PDB file of C-alpha atoms in Angstrom:
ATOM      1  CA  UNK A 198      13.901  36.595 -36.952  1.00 46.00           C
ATOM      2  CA  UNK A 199      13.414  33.274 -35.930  1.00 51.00           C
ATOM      3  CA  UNK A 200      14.321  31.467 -38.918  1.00 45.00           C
ATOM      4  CA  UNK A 201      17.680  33.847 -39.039  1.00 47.00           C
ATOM      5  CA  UNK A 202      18.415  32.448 -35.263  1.00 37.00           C
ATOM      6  CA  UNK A 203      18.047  28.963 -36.531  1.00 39.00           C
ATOM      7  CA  UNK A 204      20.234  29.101 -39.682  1.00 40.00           C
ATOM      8  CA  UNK A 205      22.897  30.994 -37.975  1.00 38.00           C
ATOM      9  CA  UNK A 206      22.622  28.646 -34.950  1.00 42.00           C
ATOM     10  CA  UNK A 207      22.711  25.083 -37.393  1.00 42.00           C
ATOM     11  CA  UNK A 208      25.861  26.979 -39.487  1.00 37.00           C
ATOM     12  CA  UNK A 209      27.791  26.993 -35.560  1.00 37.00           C
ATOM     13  CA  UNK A 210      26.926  23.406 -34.781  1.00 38.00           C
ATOM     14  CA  UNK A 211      27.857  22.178 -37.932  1.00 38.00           C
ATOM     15  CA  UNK A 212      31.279  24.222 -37.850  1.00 37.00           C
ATOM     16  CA  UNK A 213      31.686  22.984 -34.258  1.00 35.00           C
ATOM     17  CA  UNK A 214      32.366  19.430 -35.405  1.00 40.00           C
ATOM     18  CA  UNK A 215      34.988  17.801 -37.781  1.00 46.00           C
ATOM     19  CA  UNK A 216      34.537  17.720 -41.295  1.00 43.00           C
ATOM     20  CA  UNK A 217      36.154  14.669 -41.616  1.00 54.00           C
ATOM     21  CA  UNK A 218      33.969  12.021 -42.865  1.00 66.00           C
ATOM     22  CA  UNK A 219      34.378   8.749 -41.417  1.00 83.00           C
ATOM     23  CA  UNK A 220      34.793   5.712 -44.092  1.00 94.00           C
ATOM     24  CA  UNK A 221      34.146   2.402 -42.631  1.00 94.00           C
ATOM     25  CA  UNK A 222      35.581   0.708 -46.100  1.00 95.00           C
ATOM     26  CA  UNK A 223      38.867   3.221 -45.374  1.00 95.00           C
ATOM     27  CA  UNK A 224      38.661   1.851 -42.176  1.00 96.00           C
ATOM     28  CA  UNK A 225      38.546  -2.085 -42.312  1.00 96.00           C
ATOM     29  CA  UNK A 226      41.886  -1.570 -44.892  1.00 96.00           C
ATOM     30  CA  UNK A 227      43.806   0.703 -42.416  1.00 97.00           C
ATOM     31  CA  UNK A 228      42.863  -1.709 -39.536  1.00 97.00           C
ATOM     32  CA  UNK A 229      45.453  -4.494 -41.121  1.00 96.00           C
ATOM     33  CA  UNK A 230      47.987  -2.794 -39.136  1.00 95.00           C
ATOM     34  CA  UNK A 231      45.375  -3.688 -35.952  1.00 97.00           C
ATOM     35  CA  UNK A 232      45.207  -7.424 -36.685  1.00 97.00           C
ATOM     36  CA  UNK A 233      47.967  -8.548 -34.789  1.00 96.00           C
ATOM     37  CA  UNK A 234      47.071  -7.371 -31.374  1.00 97.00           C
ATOM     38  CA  UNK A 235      43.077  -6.534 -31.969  1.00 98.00           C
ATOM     39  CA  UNK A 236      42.354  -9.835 -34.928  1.00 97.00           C
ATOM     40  CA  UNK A 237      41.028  -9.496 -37.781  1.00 95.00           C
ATOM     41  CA  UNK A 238      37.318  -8.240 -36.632  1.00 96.00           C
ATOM     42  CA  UNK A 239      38.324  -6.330 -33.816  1.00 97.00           C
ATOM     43  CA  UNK A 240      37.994  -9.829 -30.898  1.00 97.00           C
ATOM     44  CA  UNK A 241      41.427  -9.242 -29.863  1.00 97.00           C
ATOM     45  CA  UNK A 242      44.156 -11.990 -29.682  1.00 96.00           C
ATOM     46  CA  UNK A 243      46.770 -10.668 -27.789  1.00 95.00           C
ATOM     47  CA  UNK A 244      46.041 -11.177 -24.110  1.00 94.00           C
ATOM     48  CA  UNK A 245      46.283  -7.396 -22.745  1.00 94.00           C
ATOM     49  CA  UNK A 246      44.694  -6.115 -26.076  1.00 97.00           C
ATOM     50  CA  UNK A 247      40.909  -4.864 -26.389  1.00 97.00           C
ATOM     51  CA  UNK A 248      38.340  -5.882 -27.859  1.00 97.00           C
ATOM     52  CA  UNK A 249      37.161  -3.268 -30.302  1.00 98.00           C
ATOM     53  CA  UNK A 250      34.460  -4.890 -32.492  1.00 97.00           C
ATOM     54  CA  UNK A 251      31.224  -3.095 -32.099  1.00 97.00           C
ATOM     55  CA  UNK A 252      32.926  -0.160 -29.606  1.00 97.00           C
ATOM     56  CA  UNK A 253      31.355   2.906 -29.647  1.00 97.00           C
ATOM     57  CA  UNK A 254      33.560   5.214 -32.687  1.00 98.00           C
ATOM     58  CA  UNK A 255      33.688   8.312 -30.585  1.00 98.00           C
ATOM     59  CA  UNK A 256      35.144   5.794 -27.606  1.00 98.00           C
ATOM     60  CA  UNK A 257      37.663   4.590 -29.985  1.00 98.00           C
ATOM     61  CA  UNK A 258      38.410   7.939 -31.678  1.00 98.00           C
ATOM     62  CA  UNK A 259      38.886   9.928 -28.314  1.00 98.00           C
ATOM     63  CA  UNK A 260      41.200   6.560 -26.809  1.00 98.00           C
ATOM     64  CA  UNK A 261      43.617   6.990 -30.403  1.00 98.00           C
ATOM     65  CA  UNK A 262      44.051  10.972 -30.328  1.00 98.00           C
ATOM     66  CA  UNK A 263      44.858  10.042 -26.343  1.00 98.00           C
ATOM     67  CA  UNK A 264      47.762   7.729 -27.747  1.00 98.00           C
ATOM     68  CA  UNK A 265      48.188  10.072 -30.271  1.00 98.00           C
ATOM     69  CA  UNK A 266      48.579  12.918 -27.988  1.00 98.00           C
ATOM     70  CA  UNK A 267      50.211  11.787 -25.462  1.00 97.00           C
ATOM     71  CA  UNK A 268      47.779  11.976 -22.614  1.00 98.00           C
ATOM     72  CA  UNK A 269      47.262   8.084 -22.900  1.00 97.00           C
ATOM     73  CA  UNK A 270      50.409   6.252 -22.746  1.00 96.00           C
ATOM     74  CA  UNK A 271      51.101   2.412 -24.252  1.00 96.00           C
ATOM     75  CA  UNK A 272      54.776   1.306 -25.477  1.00 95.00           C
ATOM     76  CA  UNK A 273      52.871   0.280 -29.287  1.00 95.00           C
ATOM     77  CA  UNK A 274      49.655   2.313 -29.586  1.00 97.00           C
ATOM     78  CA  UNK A 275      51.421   5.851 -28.924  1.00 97.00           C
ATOM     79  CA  UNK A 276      54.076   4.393 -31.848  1.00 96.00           C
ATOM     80  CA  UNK A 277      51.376   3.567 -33.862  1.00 97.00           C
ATOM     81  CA  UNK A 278      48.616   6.641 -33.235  1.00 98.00           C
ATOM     82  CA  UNK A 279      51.472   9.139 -34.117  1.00 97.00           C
ATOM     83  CA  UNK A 280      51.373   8.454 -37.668  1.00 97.00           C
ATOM     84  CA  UNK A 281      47.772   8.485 -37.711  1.00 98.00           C
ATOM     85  CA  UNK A 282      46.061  11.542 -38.902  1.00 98.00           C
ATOM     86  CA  UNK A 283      42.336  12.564 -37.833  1.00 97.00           C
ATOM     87  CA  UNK A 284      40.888  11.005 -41.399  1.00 98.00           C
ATOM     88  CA  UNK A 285      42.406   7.651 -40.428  1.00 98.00           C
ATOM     89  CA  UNK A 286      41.031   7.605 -36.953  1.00 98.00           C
ATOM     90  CA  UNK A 287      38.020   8.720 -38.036  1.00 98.00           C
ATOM     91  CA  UNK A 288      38.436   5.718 -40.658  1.00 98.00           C
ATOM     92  CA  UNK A 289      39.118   2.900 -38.252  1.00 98.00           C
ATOM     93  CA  UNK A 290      36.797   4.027 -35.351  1.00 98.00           C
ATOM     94  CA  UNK A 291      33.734   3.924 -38.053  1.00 98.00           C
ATOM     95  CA  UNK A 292      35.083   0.167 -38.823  1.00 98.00           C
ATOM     96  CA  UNK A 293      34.952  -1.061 -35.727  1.00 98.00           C
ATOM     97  CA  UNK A 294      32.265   0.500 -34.080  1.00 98.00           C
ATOM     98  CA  UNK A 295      30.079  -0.905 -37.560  1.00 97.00           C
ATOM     99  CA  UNK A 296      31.371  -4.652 -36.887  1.00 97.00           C
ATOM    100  CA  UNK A 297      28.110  -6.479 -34.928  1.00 95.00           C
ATOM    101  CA  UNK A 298      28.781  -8.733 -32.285  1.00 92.00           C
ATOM    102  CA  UNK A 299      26.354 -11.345 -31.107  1.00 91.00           C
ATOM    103  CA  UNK A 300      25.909 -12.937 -27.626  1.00 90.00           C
ATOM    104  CA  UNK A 301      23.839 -15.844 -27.374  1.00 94.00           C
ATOM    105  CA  UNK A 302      22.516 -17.481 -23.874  1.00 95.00           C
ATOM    106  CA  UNK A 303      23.258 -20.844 -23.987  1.00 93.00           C
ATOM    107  CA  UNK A 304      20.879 -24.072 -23.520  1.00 93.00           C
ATOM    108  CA  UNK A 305      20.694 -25.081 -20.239  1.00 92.00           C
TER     109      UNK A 305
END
């Protein structure tokens, strides 16, 4: 009985999430439309732009299929998220959220 509860209960979780696989190699070559605004490893170089190196994907998934939406408005990422499709954001929000940051103190 028990083991019964526990396959029918992993076969809902694991039809409660997308099947899309995210592809962090996908990613970085879909993210050359990013580079102008967000640079070329997500440090951003356009002065109102984010930084999305080492974000969190599921931060930078939910923010694009806000643009994408509707619910989050911006003049070029609501043009850009509308041609996206739930692969690619899967795609680009593995990319950046794999790109590692460092901070270092320095000597005083």
């Amino acid at each position: 009985m028990i083991s019964r509860l526990l396959c029918v209960g992993g076969l809902l979780l694991a039809c409660s999430f997308p099947s899309h696989a995210q592809d962090a190699k996908a990613g970085r070559d879909k993210a050359r439309m990013c580079t102008v605004c967000h640079g070329d490893l997500g440090i951003a170089v356009a002065p109102n732009a984010p930084n999305l190196a080492g974000e969190n994907a599921a931060y930078i998934a939910n923010q694009l299929k806000a643009f994408k939406s509707g619910k989050r408005q911006h003049e070029q990422m609501t043009i850009i998220a509308s041609g996206l499709s739930n692969e690619d954001i899967a795609d680009l929000a593995s990319w950046f959220s794999k790109i590692k940051i460092e901070a270092t103190a320095p000597d005083l």
